[in-house]
Amino acid sequence: MIEQKRELVTEIPGPESLARLNRKKAYVADGVGTMLPVFVTAAGGGVLVDVDGNSLIDLGSGIAVTTVGNSAPAVVRNVQAQVEAFTHTCFMITPYDAYVDVCEQLAELTPGDHAKKTALFNSGAEAVENAVKIARVATGRDAVAVFDHAYHGRTNLTMAMTAKNMPYKQGFGPFAGEVYRAPMSYPLRDGLSGEEAAARAIDHLDKQVGAGNLACVAIEPILGEGGFVVPAPGFLPALSRWCTDHGIVFVADEIQSGFCRTGDWFACDDEGVIPDLITTAKGMAGGLPLSAVTGRADLMDSVHAGGLGGTYGGNPVACAAALGAIEEMRTHDLTGRARAIGAMMTERLENLRGEHPVIADIRGRGAMMAIELCAPGTTEPDAARTAAVSAACHRAGVVTLTCGTWGNVFRFLPPLSIGDDLLHEAFDVVTEAFATTGG
Ligand SMILES: Cc1ncc(COP(=O)(O)O)c(C=O)c1O
């Protein structure tokens, strides 16, 4: 394990990173952005080490991917063994155990004890696309309901399902049809109870689409890119009940919130919501690309043979990594660790809010926490302050991520392998960044 410390030996980014940034500009398409251009040479525990020898604290986990930490021992062990055995056969041509093992794990871990089956893919967006395909075949209906502030990916169908225009959709249309957007529960901004917000969304869908036309309702149980909004209690259960009553497939997109991140295996567990289909990716495979649609066996089996798949879906190395990551989660009680990290972050953020009224909301669950910045006493988004604090954190060697429809939300997603001291040091830096950016 690399040394667990924050240490800056140059400015951030340092000269070696800046030199590489010029190469990036020459060879990598400008459309592929980079938030913090330090070129990484090693990572593990709670730190990232760059080419200049700086050691930064990681509060982002590569956007909620390295939940078990970078190069977690069981992931490395499994991946090494798998690459030496074989790297690819294509599961659709000649199968292998690791794929089936991952599907078995998903049947056991995802909410509900009904019969479940899984299909594996590469990216989160691909999983969401396939969940819609399955829901359409199973119901014989076309319409897909999504929510304000949703993020489901960057492929054509998932762009249509994603809410935010810039940078995800601008200029990339026309988008897929039969995608309808409903109002999300957003306690800071709508002041509605979960039941009231669900009634509003249901009425909207009923009147504008018609329950009988909906193949599925797809929702992130805690919004990801949209700002880590936690719907008011009761919202998800009411929505799920309505779906069941009308034969609509309830799809929980747990690509960001799943696999221990929120202090449960899945965010749906908190209110006992049992989705018909659940999409997973990110934290599942410790950094390797793997995604899944898991759900009711009858729905999953409604698709004709050959209708689901892809060349690389469920690649053996990615499956081996996932089995290692799940082993790490079980062995080290990472749901418990996420809850402990969540308690620490909440306390630090509560203290910060006491000093800075620009923090309008603290929300999230477990190791998926966020603060929303607004002009004091209002819900007017303060993206400028968010950017200033973020830049100050980066200069001081802490990798923080922002999100939200208005770009005014900090999201904290530390790897669950981070130590308490390092986590506190990171929040000392965040606290200092608020103090030095005024307000
Ligand atoms: C909730 C959610 N769904 C889907 C996606 C898309 O995943 P990917 O980037 O792997 O395609 C993301 C990615 O951030 C996500 O957070």
PDB file of N, CA and C and ligand atoms in Angstrom, residues 123-125 151-153 220 225 253 255-256 282, ligand 1:
ATOM      1  N   SER A 123     -20.668  -0.620 -19.522  1.00  0.00           N
ATOM      2  CA  SER A 123     -20.784   0.714 -18.909  1.00  0.00           C
ATOM      3  C   SER A 123     -22.166   0.876 -18.286  1.00  0.00           C
ATOM      4  N   GLY A 124     -22.261   1.893 -17.451  1.00  0.00           N
ATOM      5  CA  GLY A 124     -23.544   2.179 -16.827  1.00  0.00           C
ATOM      6  C   GLY A 124     -24.618   2.487 -17.857  1.00  0.00           C
ATOM      7  N   ALA A 125     -24.264   3.312 -18.835  1.00  0.00           N
ATOM      8  CA  ALA A 125     -25.252   3.702 -19.849  1.00  0.00           C
ATOM      9  C   ALA A 125     -25.786   2.474 -20.577  1.00  0.00           C
ATOM     10  N   TYR A 151     -29.565  11.639 -14.225  1.00  0.00           N
ATOM     11  CA  TYR A 151     -28.423  11.337 -15.094  1.00  0.00           C
ATOM     12  C   TYR A 151     -28.394   9.836 -15.317  1.00  0.00           C
ATOM     13  N   HIS A 152     -28.460   9.434 -16.595  1.00  0.00           N
ATOM     14  CA  HIS A 152     -28.428   8.001 -16.888  1.00  0.00           C
ATOM     15  C   HIS A 152     -27.359   7.638 -17.908  1.00  0.00           C
ATOM     16  N   GLY A 153     -26.610   8.638 -18.451  1.00  0.00           N
ATOM     17  CA  GLY A 153     -25.530   8.294 -19.363  1.00  0.00           C
ATOM     18  C   GLY A 153     -25.492   9.179 -20.587  1.00  0.00           C
ATOM     19  N   GLU A 220     -33.018   7.167 -10.136  1.00  0.00           N
ATOM     20  CA  GLU A 220     -31.885   6.991  -9.222  1.00  0.00           C
ATOM     21  C   GLU A 220     -32.443   7.190  -7.803  1.00  0.00           C
ATOM     22  N   GLU A 225     -25.284  12.628 -10.553  1.00  0.00           N
ATOM     23  CA  GLU A 225     -24.806  13.891 -11.155  1.00  0.00           C
ATOM     24  C   GLU A 225     -25.780  15.042 -10.874  1.00  0.00           C
ATOM     25  N   ASP A 253     -31.921   2.850 -10.854  1.00  0.00           N
ATOM     26  CA  ASP A 253     -30.575   3.033 -11.395  1.00  0.00           C
ATOM     27  C   ASP A 253     -29.636   3.274 -10.212  1.00  0.00           C
ATOM     28  N   ILE A 255     -26.375   2.784 -10.270  1.00  0.00           N
ATOM     29  CA  ILE A 255     -25.013   2.765 -10.818  1.00  0.00           C
ATOM     30  C   ILE A 255     -24.070   3.589  -9.936  1.00  0.00           C
ATOM     31  N   GLN A 256     -24.553   4.687  -9.383  1.00  0.00           N
ATOM     32  CA  GLN A 256     -23.702   5.494  -8.497  1.00  0.00           C
ATOM     33  C   GLN A 256     -23.929   5.144  -7.021  1.00  0.00           C
ATOM     34  N   LYS A 282     -20.071   0.932 -11.826  1.00  0.00           N
ATOM     35  CA  LYS A 282     -19.129   1.672 -10.972  1.00  0.00           C
ATOM     36  C   LYS A 282     -18.483   0.843  -9.860  1.00  0.00           C
TER      37      LYS A 282
HETATM   38  C1  LIG B   1     -26.887   6.969 -11.916  1.00  0.00           C
HETATM   39  C2  LIG B   1     -26.031   6.784 -13.121  1.00  0.00           C
HETATM   40  N1  LIG B   1     -26.519   6.128 -14.174  1.00  0.00           N
HETATM   41  C3  LIG B   1     -25.788   5.930 -15.275  1.00  0.00           C
HETATM   42  C4  LIG B   1     -24.491   6.405 -15.373  1.00  0.00           C
HETATM   43  C5  LIG B   1     -23.708   6.172 -16.617  1.00  0.00           C
HETATM   44  O1  LIG B   1     -22.638   5.300 -16.371  1.00  0.00           O
HETATM   45  P1  LIG B   1     -21.413   5.211 -17.381  1.00  0.00           P
HETATM   46  O2  LIG B   1     -20.663   6.497 -17.296  1.00  0.00           O
HETATM   47  O3  LIG B   1     -20.608   4.028 -16.906  1.00  0.00           O
HETATM   48  O4  LIG B   1     -21.997   4.976 -18.739  1.00  0.00           O
HETATM   49  C6  LIG B   1     -23.946   7.102 -14.295  1.00  0.00           C
HETATM   50  C7  LIG B   1     -22.585   7.660 -14.371  1.00  0.00           C
HETATM   51  O5  LIG B   1     -22.203   8.564 -13.686  1.00  0.00           O
HETATM   52  C8  LIG B   1     -24.730   7.298 -13.137  1.00  0.00           C
HETATM   53  O6  LIG B   1     -24.250   7.963 -12.072  1.00  0.00           O
END
